[in-house]
Amino acid sequence: MKLGKVTGRVVSTVKVDSFEGIKLMLVQPLDEKLVPHGDPIVAFDTIQAGVGDLIYYETSKEAGRVLETTMNPCDAAIVGIVDNLEVEDEK
Amino acid sequence: MKLGKVTGRVVSTVKVDSFEGIKLMLVQPLDEKLVPHGDPIVAFDTIQAGVGDLIYYETSKEAGRVLETTMNPCDAAIVGIVDNLEVEDEK
Amino acid sequence: MKLGKVTGRVVSTVKVDSFEGIKLMLVQPLDEKLVPHGDPIVAFDTIQAGVGDLIYYETSKEAGRVLETTMNPCDAAIVGIVDNLEVEDEK
Amino acid sequence: MKLGKVTGRVVSTVKVDSFEGIKLMLVQPLDEKLVPHGDPIVAFDTIQAGVGDLIYYETSKEAGRVLETTMNPCDAAIVGIVDNLEVEDEK
Amino acid sequence: MKLGKVTGRVVSTVKVDSFEGIKLMLVQPLDEKLVPHGDPIVAFDTIQAGVGDLIYYETSKEAGRVLETTMNPCDAAIVGIVDNLEVEDEK
């Protein structure tokens, strides 16, 4: 999984049938300093993440497994909200 | 999923059998400012996206699931058209 | 799928059993200007693409599906030859 | 698989159900000189890796297979600790 | 698949059970000039590749298929040794 920040919502009327009723959020990937890095991701959200939350998301065919049915062409999903990163000094 | 813009059509006669009858579009990936970034994608389109549309697409083995049969070697599909991005200020 | 140009053939005697009899081509990925970009790919070819052809290929676990048996560790396959790219002006 | 160094722990209360009870570690990818390179990964850990360990991890839908149930949206897992890299001079 | 050069061996005692008895090699990805490019890969080897060999490897969930059991979290495997690259002049 990777670290990201929820930056917005994606409003979409025309879409594949299996995406009906799914909440889609815009996620900005972050680097090791939690600085934005890379292109934004459009991800499923089933854990009620809010804009501004530090989250971790995954990007693979398993993303659809956050739903009860996995037969959908989803490749990105928010899987958890980060409470705290306990990072130790590198040596 | 990622954000992209439909930039054209791909005409192809010689192809694997499972791609017969599929509409293939050329999609330009976009960065967080919606500026073109990265190499173009050749994607399945089953939602009748048009050239110029802001869309989101996915790139994984699940892409074939936009079709009724998933037994094809497809790794990219347009899954929705973006009506609006509700992006909030980062802090 | 991505755009590429077939640049050569890969000759390989020692390989995993499931690759026996498969034609392997060297493919150079292309950017939006059809200029070579990125590292070359070694891809299955079942559509008789030739050196110099503009093709589209896919890179995922579905690549093996160009064969009748999919139980092989293949992650890249040429899936079609491009006749024409109908690209419209971006605005 | 890729080489990485465990740099910390990820504390997360709100997450998808299938992640309950899983230890999540922060992993920094390394380049060929074992220098940090690229964005950090949030990975499953079932082998009790500790902060500072040189490990190898994998990032694909198979990551969930480190657990007995694989029906979870995990795409990164630590799969082993490196004792030694026996690298020979390139010629 | 991608081109790489075997640069060493990875010695690892603590690992997930399904990796027991597997030979792990360090592989350096190569660009189109066969110059090292990108971060090293830790790959399964079942074809007895040696250090210094020019090989092609694949990186996807199918990598585990080089083994009889595919239920392991492997995402990279050496699948063949290159005898010769027949590259033609680009025009």
Tab-separated table of C-alpha atoms in Angstrom:
chain	number	residue	atom	x	y	z
A	1	MET	CA	0.000	0.000	0.000
A	2	LYS	CA	1.098	3.606	-0.359
A	3	LEU	CA	0.583	6.773	1.632
A	4	GLY	CA	-1.695	9.469	0.288
A	5	LYS	CA	-3.842	12.411	1.219
A	6	VAL	CA	-7.475	12.718	0.234
A	7	THR	CA	-7.761	15.947	-1.768
A	8	GLY	CA	-11.253	15.861	-3.202
A	9	ARG	CA	-14.228	14.046	-4.630
A	10	VAL	CA	-14.847	12.814	-8.155
A	11	VAL	CA	-18.346	13.349	-9.532
A	12	SER	CA	-19.167	11.001	-12.392
A	13	THR	CA	-22.524	10.166	-13.945
A	14	VAL	CA	-21.493	8.126	-16.987
A	15	LYS	CA	-19.538	5.070	-15.837
A	16	VAL	CA	-19.433	1.293	-16.019
A	17	ASP	CA	-22.388	-0.323	-14.281
A	18	SER	CA	-20.341	-1.939	-11.522
A	19	PHE	CA	-19.250	1.492	-10.261
A	20	GLU	CA	-22.822	2.634	-9.506
A	21	GLY	CA	-23.198	3.808	-5.922
A	22	ILE	CA	-19.458	3.781	-5.201
A	23	LYS	CA	-17.855	6.817	-3.569
A	24	LEU	CA	-14.829	7.936	-5.575
A	25	MET	CA	-12.184	10.118	-3.957
A	26	LEU	CA	-9.196	11.942	-5.397
A	27	VAL	CA	-5.999	10.896	-3.607
A	28	GLN	CA	-2.594	12.572	-3.874
A	29	PRO	CA	0.313	10.145	-3.368
A	30	LEU	CA	2.952	11.293	-0.842
A	31	ASP	CA	6.689	10.747	-0.588
A	32	GLU	CA	8.649	9.817	2.544
A	33	LYS	CA	8.430	13.405	3.843
A	34	LEU	CA	4.637	13.305	3.255
A	35	VAL	CA	5.113	15.797	0.429
A	36	PRO	CA	2.831	15.370	-2.620
A	37	HIS	CA	4.575	13.329	-5.320
A	38	GLY	CA	3.264	11.827	-8.527
A	39	ASP	CA	-0.052	11.902	-10.331
A	40	PRO	CA	-3.364	11.809	-8.458
A	41	ILE	CA	-5.349	8.598	-8.065
A	42	VAL	CA	-9.111	8.106	-8.309
A	43	ALA	CA	-9.890	5.550	-5.580
A	44	PHE	CA	-12.858	3.671	-4.146
A	45	ASP	CA	-13.654	4.660	-0.584
A	46	THR	CA	-15.630	2.363	1.687
A	47	ILE	CA	-14.232	3.547	5.036
A	48	GLN	CA	-15.647	7.073	4.905
A	49	ALA	CA	-12.351	8.878	4.564
A	50	GLY	CA	-12.669	12.651	4.457
A	51	VAL	CA	-10.880	15.333	2.487
A	52	GLY	CA	-7.557	16.100	4.186
A	53	ASP	CA	-7.155	12.649	5.777
A	54	LEU	CA	-3.784	10.900	5.662
A	55	ILE	CA	-4.628	7.469	4.328
A	56	TYR	CA	-3.044	4.412	2.757
A	57	TYR	CA	-4.430	3.015	-0.439
A	58	GLU	CA	-3.662	0.109	-2.653
A	59	THR	CA	-3.470	-0.112	-6.402
A	60	SER	CA	-3.937	-3.552	-7.870
A	61	LYS	CA	-6.675	-5.772	-9.078
A	62	GLU	CA	-7.426	-6.556	-5.433
A	63	ALA	CA	-8.813	-3.087	-4.876
A	64	GLY	CA	-12.265	-4.325	-5.817
A	65	ARG	CA	-12.213	-6.560	-2.754
A	66	VAL	CA	-13.229	-3.683	-0.529
A	67	LEU	CA	-16.685	-4.364	-1.971
A	68	GLU	CA	-18.682	-7.517	-1.444
A	69	THR	CA	-18.579	-8.242	-5.124
A	70	THR	CA	-15.118	-8.227	-6.635
A	71	MET	CA	-16.213	-8.478	-10.249
A	72	ASN	CA	-15.514	-4.890	-11.120
A	73	PRO	CA	-12.699	-3.162	-12.996
A	74	CYS	CA	-11.384	-1.253	-9.971
A	75	ASP	CA	-7.640	-0.878	-9.421
A	76	ALA	CA	-7.402	1.601	-6.530
A	77	ALA	CA	-9.010	1.750	-3.100
A	78	ILE	CA	-8.479	3.553	0.190
A	79	VAL	CA	-7.965	0.774	2.748
A	80	GLY	CA	-7.203	2.649	5.962
A	81	ILE	CA	-6.734	5.980	7.707
A	82	VAL	CA	-3.321	6.584	9.322
A	83	ASP	CA	-3.484	7.568	12.994
A	84	ASN	CA	0.244	7.779	13.442
A	85	LEU	CA	3.502	6.940	11.672
A	86	GLU	CA	6.130	5.735	14.134
A	87	VAL	CA	9.255	6.370	12.091
A	88	GLU	CA	12.648	5.740	13.657
A	89	ASP	CA	15.893	7.451	12.728
A	90	GLU	CA	17.659	5.819	9.842
A	91	LYS	CA	21.252	4.965	10.449
B	1	MET	CA	-7.930	4.634	-11.411
B	2	LYS	CA	-6.175	7.580	-13.006
B	3	LEU	CA	-7.298	10.746	-14.737
B	4	GLY	CA	-6.878	11.091	-18.481
B	5	LYS	CA	-8.137	12.825	-21.562
B	6	VAL	CA	-9.334	10.986	-24.646
B	7	THR	CA	-7.147	12.212	-27.518
B	8	GLY	CA	-8.012	9.935	-30.402
B	9	ARG	CA	-8.977	6.571	-31.815
B	10	VAL	CA	-6.814	3.557	-32.598
B	11	VAL	CA	-7.578	1.749	-35.851
B	12	SER	CA	-6.300	-1.823	-35.865
B	13	THR	CA	-7.155	-4.688	-38.191
B	14	VAL	CA	-4.636	-7.334	-37.155
B	15	LYS	CA	-5.152	-8.160	-33.466
B	16	VAL	CA	-5.832	-11.010	-31.077
B	17	ASP	CA	-9.249	-12.567	-31.600
B	18	SER	CA	-10.673	-11.461	-28.258
B	19	PHE	CA	-10.249	-7.794	-29.251
B	20	GLU	CA	-12.592	-8.071	-32.250
B	21	GLY	CA	-15.379	-5.515	-32.123
B	22	ILE	CA	-13.858	-3.556	-29.229
B	23	LYS	CA	-13.539	0.218	-29.493
B	24	LEU	CA	-9.984	1.300	-28.693
B	25	MET	CA	-9.274	4.882	-27.668
B	26	LEU	CA	-6.015	6.749	-27.162
B	27	VAL	CA	-5.871	8.266	-23.668
B	28	GLN	CA	-3.355	10.820	-22.404
B	29	PRO	CA	-2.696	10.524	-18.646
B	30	LEU	CA	-2.944	13.802	-16.696
B	31	ASP	CA	-1.182	15.116	-13.618
B	32	GLU	CA	-2.778	16.890	-10.649
B	33	LYS	CA	-3.087	20.130	-12.643
B	34	LEU	CA	-4.775	18.147	-15.470
B	35	VAL	CA	-1.687	18.729	-17.596
B	36	PRO	CA	-0.645	15.845	-19.909
B	37	HIS	CA	1.998	13.680	-18.243
B	38	GLY	CA	3.457	10.349	-19.246
B	39	ASP	CA	3.023	8.049	-22.219
B	40	PRO	CA	-0.352	7.545	-23.928
B	41	ILE	CA	-2.529	4.513	-23.172
B	42	VAL	CA	-4.571	2.441	-25.602
B	43	ALA	CA	-7.761	1.635	-23.675
B	44	PHE	CA	-11.012	-0.276	-24.156
B	45	ASP	CA	-14.046	1.973	-24.205
B	46	THR	CA	-17.492	0.618	-23.437
B	47	ILE	CA	-19.093	3.816	-22.139
B	48	GLN	CA	-18.961	5.768	-25.422
B	49	ALA	CA	-16.409	8.334	-24.315
B	50	GLY	CA	-15.612	10.926	-26.956
B	51	VAL	CA	-12.416	12.645	-27.995
B	52	GLY	CA	-11.728	15.520	-25.584
B	53	ASP	CA	-13.561	13.963	-22.631
B	54	LEU	CA	-11.985	14.045	-19.175
B	55	ILE	CA	-12.206	10.440	-18.033
B	56	TYR	CA	-10.788	8.040	-15.470
B	57	TYR	CA	-9.351	4.751	-16.586
B	58	GLU	CA	-7.858	1.779	-14.903
B	59	THR	CA	-4.810	-0.263	-15.811
B	60	SER	CA	-4.726	-3.773	-14.444
B	61	LYS	CA	-5.821	-7.209	-15.377
B	62	GLU	CA	-9.318	-6.224	-14.253
B	63	ALA	CA	-9.725	-3.962	-17.240
B	64	GLY	CA	-11.214	-6.826	-19.216
B	65	ARG	CA	-14.141	-6.874	-16.792
B	66	VAL	CA	-15.795	-4.021	-18.627
B	67	LEU	CA	-16.755	-6.740	-21.100
B	68	GLU	CA	-19.014	-9.654	-20.366
B	69	THR	CA	-16.212	-12.073	-21.009
B	70	THR	CA	-13.064	-11.363	-19.032
B	71	MET	CA	-10.859	-13.888	-20.802
B	72	ASN	CA	-8.949	-11.374	-22.853
B	73	PRO	CA	-5.482	-9.858	-22.527
B	74	CYS	CA	-6.699	-6.322	-21.844
B	75	ASP	CA	-4.938	-4.169	-19.254
B	76	ALA	CA	-6.523	-0.742	-19.723
B	77	ALA	CA	-10.123	0.485	-19.881
B	78	ILE	CA	-12.000	3.745	-19.592
B	79	VAL	CA	-14.393	3.250	-16.684
B	80	GLY	CA	-16.071	6.640	-16.308
B	81	ILE	CA	-16.419	10.207	-17.515
B	82	VAL	CA	-15.637	12.939	-14.975
B	83	ASP	CA	-18.402	15.512	-14.547
B	84	ASN	CA	-16.612	17.490	-11.893
B	85	LEU	CA	-13.576	17.334	-9.602
B	86	GLU	CA	-14.347	18.841	-6.199
B	87	VAL	CA	-10.836	19.575	-5.020
B	88	GLU	CA	-10.318	21.372	-1.731
B	89	ASP	CA	-7.357	23.524	-0.792
B	90	GLU	CA	-4.486	21.541	0.589
B	91	LYS	CA	-3.187	22.745	3.865
C	1	MET	CA	-2.249	-1.242	-23.560
C	2	LYS	CA	0.696	0.869	-24.681
C	3	LEU	CA	2.161	1.823	-28.017
C	4	GLY	CA	5.460	0.325	-29.120
C	5	LYS	CA	7.591	-0.530	-32.091
C	6	VAL	CA	8.944	-3.997	-32.765
C	7	THR	CA	12.731	-3.646	-32.885
C	8	GLY	CA	14.006	-7.204	-32.993
C	9	ARG	CA	13.810	-10.837	-31.983
C	10	VAL	CA	14.935	-12.543	-28.790
C	11	VAL	CA	16.678	-15.891	-29.216
C	12	SER	CA	16.571	-18.002	-26.078
C	13	THR	CA	17.281	-21.695	-25.623
C	14	VAL	CA	17.250	-22.043	-21.847
C	15	LYS	CA	13.837	-20.983	-20.522
C	16	VAL	CA	10.888	-22.146	-18.450
C	17	ASP	CA	9.021	-25.035	-20.077
C	18	SER	CA	5.827	-23.070	-20.711
C	19	PHE	CA	7.716	-20.694	-23.040
C	20	GLU	CA	8.724	-23.445	-25.481
C	21	GLY	CA	7.663	-22.663	-29.021
C	22	ILE	CA	6.668	-19.076	-28.252
C	23	LYS	CA	7.935	-16.282	-30.493
C	24	LEU	CA	9.542	-13.551	-28.397
C	25	MET	CA	9.967	-10.064	-29.837
C	26	LEU	CA	11.823	-7.031	-28.525
C	27	VAL	CA	9.479	-4.031	-28.272
C	28	GLN	CA	10.477	-0.415	-27.712
C	29	PRO	CA	7.791	1.611	-25.872
C	30	LEU	CA	6.866	4.932	-27.483
C	31	ASP	CA	5.712	8.252	-26.092
C	32	GLU	CA	2.862	10.426	-27.396
C	33	LYS	CA	5.031	11.648	-30.286
C	34	LEU	CA	5.858	8.001	-31.134
C	35	VAL	CA	9.431	8.649	-29.980
C	36	PRO	CA	11.180	5.760	-28.166
C	37	HIS	CA	10.825	6.154	-24.401
C	38	GLY	CA	11.670	3.784	-21.576
C	39	ASP	CA	13.264	0.351	-21.380
C	40	PRO	CA	12.590	-2.334	-23.994
C	41	ILE	CA	10.086	-5.117	-23.383
C	42	VAL	CA	10.395	-8.795	-24.295
C	43	ALA	CA	6.880	-9.756	-25.438
C	44	PHE	CA	4.990	-12.802	-26.694
C	45	ASP	CA	3.857	-12.466	-30.275
C	46	THR	CA	0.993	-14.552	-31.629
C	47	ILE	CA	-0.191	-12.178	-34.365
C	48	GLN	CA	2.927	-12.371	-36.542
C	49	ALA	CA	4.083	-8.815	-35.984
C	50	GLY	CA	7.226	-7.933	-37.895
C	51	VAL	CA	10.257	-5.820	-37.053
C	52	GLY	CA	9.400	-2.157	-37.601
C	53	ASP	CA	5.657	-2.557	-36.993
C	54	LEU	CA	3.809	-0.034	-34.830
C	55	ILE	CA	1.948	-2.207	-32.356
C	56	TYR	CA	0.147	-2.057	-29.032
C	57	TYR	CA	1.087	-4.452	-26.291
C	58	GLU	CA	-0.106	-5.145	-22.839
C	59	THR	CA	1.846	-5.829	-19.684
C	60	SER	CA	-0.004	-7.680	-16.971
C	61	LYS	CA	-0.675	-11.159	-15.858
C	62	GLU	CA	-3.308	-11.349	-18.611
C	63	ALA	CA	-0.640	-11.393	-21.287
C	64	GLY	CA	-0.562	-15.183	-21.141
C	65	ARG	CA	-4.139	-15.218	-22.422
C	66	VAL	CA	-2.952	-14.760	-25.974
C	67	LEU	CA	-2.154	-18.465	-25.726
C	68	GLU	CA	-4.683	-21.221	-25.279
C	69	THR	CA	-3.154	-22.164	-21.978
C	70	THR	CA	-2.812	-19.260	-19.566
C	71	MET	CA	-0.756	-21.076	-16.955
C	72	ASN	CA	2.534	-19.466	-17.832
C	73	PRO	CA	4.576	-16.701	-16.215
C	74	CYS	CA	4.173	-14.255	-19.105
C	75	ASP	CA	3.594	-10.570	-18.394
C	76	ALA	CA	3.889	-8.948	-21.831
C	77	ALA	CA	2.270	-9.648	-25.202
C	78	ILE	CA	1.762	-7.886	-28.491
C	79	VAL	CA	-2.028	-7.767	-28.960
C	80	GLY	CA	-2.483	-5.771	-32.165
C	81	ILE	CA	-0.886	-3.892	-35.033
C	82	VAL	CA	-1.836	-0.214	-35.398
C	83	ASP	CA	-3.129	0.732	-38.844
C	84	ASN	CA	-3.762	4.326	-37.977
C	85	LEU	CA	-3.906	6.700	-34.998
C	86	GLU	CA	-6.675	9.249	-35.403
C	87	VAL	CA	-5.463	11.910	-33.015
C	88	GLU	CA	-7.359	15.173	-32.736
C	89	ASP	CA	-5.906	18.503	-31.686
C	90	GLU	CA	-5.864	18.972	-27.960
C	91	LYS	CA	-7.410	22.149	-26.751
D	1	MET	CA	10.593	-8.714	-5.109
D	2	LYS	CA	12.492	-5.552	-4.233
D	3	LEU	CA	14.964	-4.578	-1.552
D	4	GLY	CA	13.858	-2.283	1.238
D	5	LYS	CA	14.567	-1.192	4.775
D	6	VAL	CA	11.960	-1.200	7.510
D	7	THR	CA	11.743	2.371	8.782
D	8	GLY	CA	8.741	2.384	11.072
D	9	ARG	CA	5.285	1.232	12.022
D	10	VAL	CA	1.904	2.390	10.772
D	11	VAL	CA	-0.806	2.821	13.396
D	12	SER	CA	-4.295	2.698	11.930
D	13	THR	CA	-7.640	2.263	13.647
D	14	VAL	CA	-10.084	2.909	10.826
D	15	LYS	CA	-9.468	0.389	8.039
D	16	VAL	CA	-11.141	-2.265	5.942
D	17	ASP	CA	-12.249	-5.266	7.984
D	18	SER	CA	-9.824	-7.724	6.394
D	19	PHE	CA	-6.861	-5.703	7.706
D	20	GLU	CA	-7.843	-6.186	11.378
D	21	GLY	CA	-5.010	-7.647	13.427
D	22	ILE	CA	-2.415	-7.236	10.671
D	23	LYS	CA	0.939	-5.639	11.498
D	24	LEU	CA	1.675	-2.835	9.033
D	25	MET	CA	5.236	-1.613	8.585
D	26	LEU	CA	6.652	1.350	6.702
D	27	VAL	CA	9.269	0.210	4.178
D	28	GLN	CA	11.710	2.421	2.276
D	29	PRO	CA	12.681	0.993	-1.146
D	30	LEU	CA	16.434	0.886	-1.839
D	31	ASP	CA	18.482	1.177	-5.018
D	32	GLU	CA	21.417	-1.008	-6.075
D	33	LYS	CA	23.726	0.807	-3.611
D	34	LEU	CA	21.147	0.191	-0.852
D	35	VAL	CA	20.462	3.927	-0.826
D	36	PRO	CA	16.823	4.986	-0.194
D	37	HIS	CA	15.025	5.578	-3.489
D	38	GLY	CA	11.371	6.158	-4.238
D	39	ASP	CA	8.277	6.571	-2.135
D	40	PRO	CA	7.701	4.549	1.051
D	41	ILE	CA	5.493	1.454	1.057
D	42	VAL	CA	3.014	0.357	3.720
D	43	ALA	CA	3.443	-3.441	3.857
D	44	PHE	CA	1.996	-6.435	5.704
D	45	ASP	CA	4.504	-8.119	7.968
D	46	THR	CA	4.048	-11.722	9.059
D	47	ILE	CA	7.715	-12.620	9.613
D	48	GLN	CA	8.322	-10.253	12.526
D	49	ALA	CA	10.681	-7.926	10.723
D	50	GLY	CA	12.029	-5.143	12.915
D	51	VAL	CA	12.768	-1.486	12.282
D	52	GLY	CA	16.169	-1.190	10.566
D	53	ASP	CA	16.051	-4.655	8.959
D	54	LEU	CA	17.115	-5.084	5.343
D	55	ILE	CA	14.246	-6.991	3.803
D	56	TYR	CA	12.732	-7.898	0.453
D	57	TYR	CA	9.087	-7.249	-0.176
D	58	GLU	CA	6.707	-7.838	-2.999
D	59	THR	CA	4.050	-5.597	-4.433
D	60	SER	CA	1.287	-7.331	-6.305
D	61	LYS	CA	-2.048	-8.855	-5.667
D	62	GLU	CA	-0.228	-11.919	-4.345
D	63	ALA	CA	0.875	-10.014	-1.252
D	64	GLY	CA	-2.255	-11.163	0.547
D	65	ARG	CA	-0.993	-14.723	0.303
D	66	VAL	CA	1.234	-14.232	3.314
D	67	LEU	CA	-2.016	-14.637	5.248
D	68	GLU	CA	-4.096	-17.776	5.378
D	69	THR	CA	-6.980	-15.970	3.759
D	70	THR	CA	-6.111	-14.201	0.549
D	71	MET	CA	-9.393	-12.379	0.118
D	72	ASN	CA	-8.086	-8.998	1.173
D	73	PRO	CA	-7.109	-5.878	-0.771
D	74	CYS	CA	-3.413	-6.067	0.130
D	75	ASP	CA	-0.766	-5.252	-2.472
D	76	ALA	CA	2.479	-5.176	-0.461
D	77	ALA	CA	4.083	-7.603	1.970
D	78	ILE	CA	7.483	-8.208	3.521
D	79	VAL	CA	8.406	-11.753	2.487
D	80	GLY	CA	11.934	-12.204	3.853
D	81	ILE	CA	14.846	-10.712	5.771
D	82	VAL	CA	18.160	-10.466	3.881
D	83	ASP	CA	21.107	-12.074	5.676
D	84	ASN	CA	23.598	-11.325	2.970
D	85	LEU	CA	23.811	-10.062	-0.606
D	86	GLU	CA	26.532	-11.875	-2.546
D	87	VAL	CA	27.093	-9.410	-5.355
D	88	GLU	CA	29.830	-10.053	-7.877
D	89	ASP	CA	31.713	-7.459	-9.880
D	90	GLU	CA	29.967	-6.509	-13.062
D	91	LYS	CA	32.030	-6.803	-16.149
E	1	MET	CA	9.189	-9.470	-19.680
E	2	LYS	CA	12.231	-7.238	-19.260
E	3	LEU	CA	15.921	-7.626	-19.877
E	4	GLY	CA	18.297	-7.914	-16.940
E	5	LYS	CA	21.650	-9.172	-15.823
E	6	VAL	CA	22.126	-11.503	-12.892
E	7	THR	CA	24.425	-9.700	-10.460
E	8	GLY	CA	24.406	-11.838	-7.347
E	9	ARG	CA	22.645	-14.102	-4.892
E	10	VAL	CA	20.340	-13.248	-2.004
E	11	VAL	CA	20.878	-15.206	1.209
E	12	SER	CA	17.828	-15.203	3.442
E	13	THR	CA	16.999	-17.408	6.418
E	14	VAL	CA	13.887	-15.737	7.808
E	15	LYS	CA	11.189	-15.706	5.133
E	16	VAL	CA	7.620	-16.760	4.424
E	17	ASP	CA	7.187	-20.533	4.398
E	18	SER	CA	6.366	-20.768	0.696
E	19	PHE	CA	9.822	-19.411	-0.185
E	20	GLU	CA	11.690	-22.294	1.485
E	21	GLY	CA	14.095	-24.005	-0.889
E	22	ILE	CA	13.769	-21.347	-3.606
E	23	LYS	CA	16.907	-19.886	-5.166
E	24	LEU	CA	16.772	-16.086	-5.084
E	25	MET	CA	18.959	-14.056	-7.425
E	26	LEU	CA	19.675	-10.346	-7.592
E	27	VAL	CA	18.856	-8.993	-11.068
E	28	GLN	CA	19.810	-5.588	-12.458
E	29	PRO	CA	17.314	-4.268	-15.050
E	30	LEU	CA	18.872	-3.037	-18.306
E	31	ASP	CA	17.896	-0.337	-20.780
E	32	GLU	CA	17.846	-0.624	-24.585
E	33	LYS	CA	21.646	-0.290	-24.717
E	34	LEU	CA	21.927	-3.078	-22.114
E	35	VAL	CA	23.140	-0.484	-19.617
E	36	PRO	CA	22.010	-0.939	-15.982
E	37	HIS	CA	18.902	1.149	-15.281
E	38	GLY	CA	16.586	1.199	-12.302
E	39	ASP	CA	16.517	-0.553	-8.956
E	40	PRO	CA	17.600	-4.193	-8.563
E	41	ILE	CA	15.058	-7.002	-8.401
E	42	VAL	CA	15.092	-10.075	-6.164
E	43	ALA	CA	13.814	-12.877	-8.430
E	44	PHE	CA	13.040	-16.587	-8.253
E	45	ASP	CA	15.346	-18.689	-10.392
E	46	THR	CA	14.329	-22.145	-11.549
E	47	ILE	CA	16.394	-22.310	-14.752
E	48	GLN	CA	19.832	-22.239	-13.100
E	49	ALA	CA	20.866	-18.819	-14.336
E	50	GLY	CA	24.347	-17.805	-13.283
E	51	VAL	CA	25.863	-14.527	-12.172
E	52	GLY	CA	26.676	-12.450	-15.260
E	53	ASP	CA	23.994	-14.025	-17.468
E	54	LEU	CA	21.830	-11.824	-19.680
E	55	ILE	CA	18.307	-12.946	-18.861
E	56	TYR	CA	14.696	-11.877	-19.192
E	57	TYR	CA	12.488	-11.844	-16.158
E	58	GLU	CA	8.906	-11.076	-15.469
E	59	THR	CA	7.341	-9.131	-12.647
E	60	SER	CA	3.727	-9.890	-11.943
E	61	LYS	CA	1.658	-12.203	-9.878
E	62	GLU	CA	2.317	-14.873	-12.490
E	63	ALA	CA	5.929	-15.148	-11.422
E	64	GLY	CA	4.982	-17.852	-8.948
E	65	ARG	CA	3.986	-20.061	-11.879
E	66	VAL	CA	7.582	-21.067	-12.437
E	67	LEU	CA	6.970	-23.344	-9.452
E	68	GLU	CA	4.560	-26.235	-9.382
E	69	THR	CA	2.559	-24.558	-6.671
E	70	THR	CA	1.524	-21.024	-7.474
E	71	MET	CA	0.158	-20.158	-4.060
E	72	ASN	CA	3.085	-18.016	-3.006
E	73	PRO	CA	3.595	-14.253	-2.777
E	74	CYS	CA	6.208	-14.091	-5.521
E	75	ASP	CA	6.178	-11.233	-8.018
E	76	ALA	CA	9.457	-11.678	-9.927
E	77	ALA	CA	11.064	-14.628	-11.693
E	78	ILE	CA	13.810	-15.254	-14.209
E	79	VAL	CA	12.086	-17.016	-17.111
E	80	GLY	CA	14.852	-17.390	-19.713
E	81	ILE	CA	18.470	-16.806	-20.656
E	82	VAL	CA	19.083	-14.664	-23.762
E	83	ASP	CA	21.324	-16.301	-26.371
E	84	ASN	CA	21.111	-13.448	-28.810
E	85	LEU	CA	19.218	-10.218	-29.465
E	86	GLU	CA	18.586	-9.729	-33.179
E	87	VAL	CA	17.975	-5.991	-33.242
E	88	GLU	CA	17.449	-4.256	-36.552
E	89	ASP	CA	18.165	-0.636	-37.347
E	90	GLU	CA	15.308	1.665	-36.489
E	91	LYS	CA	14.200	3.899	-39.257
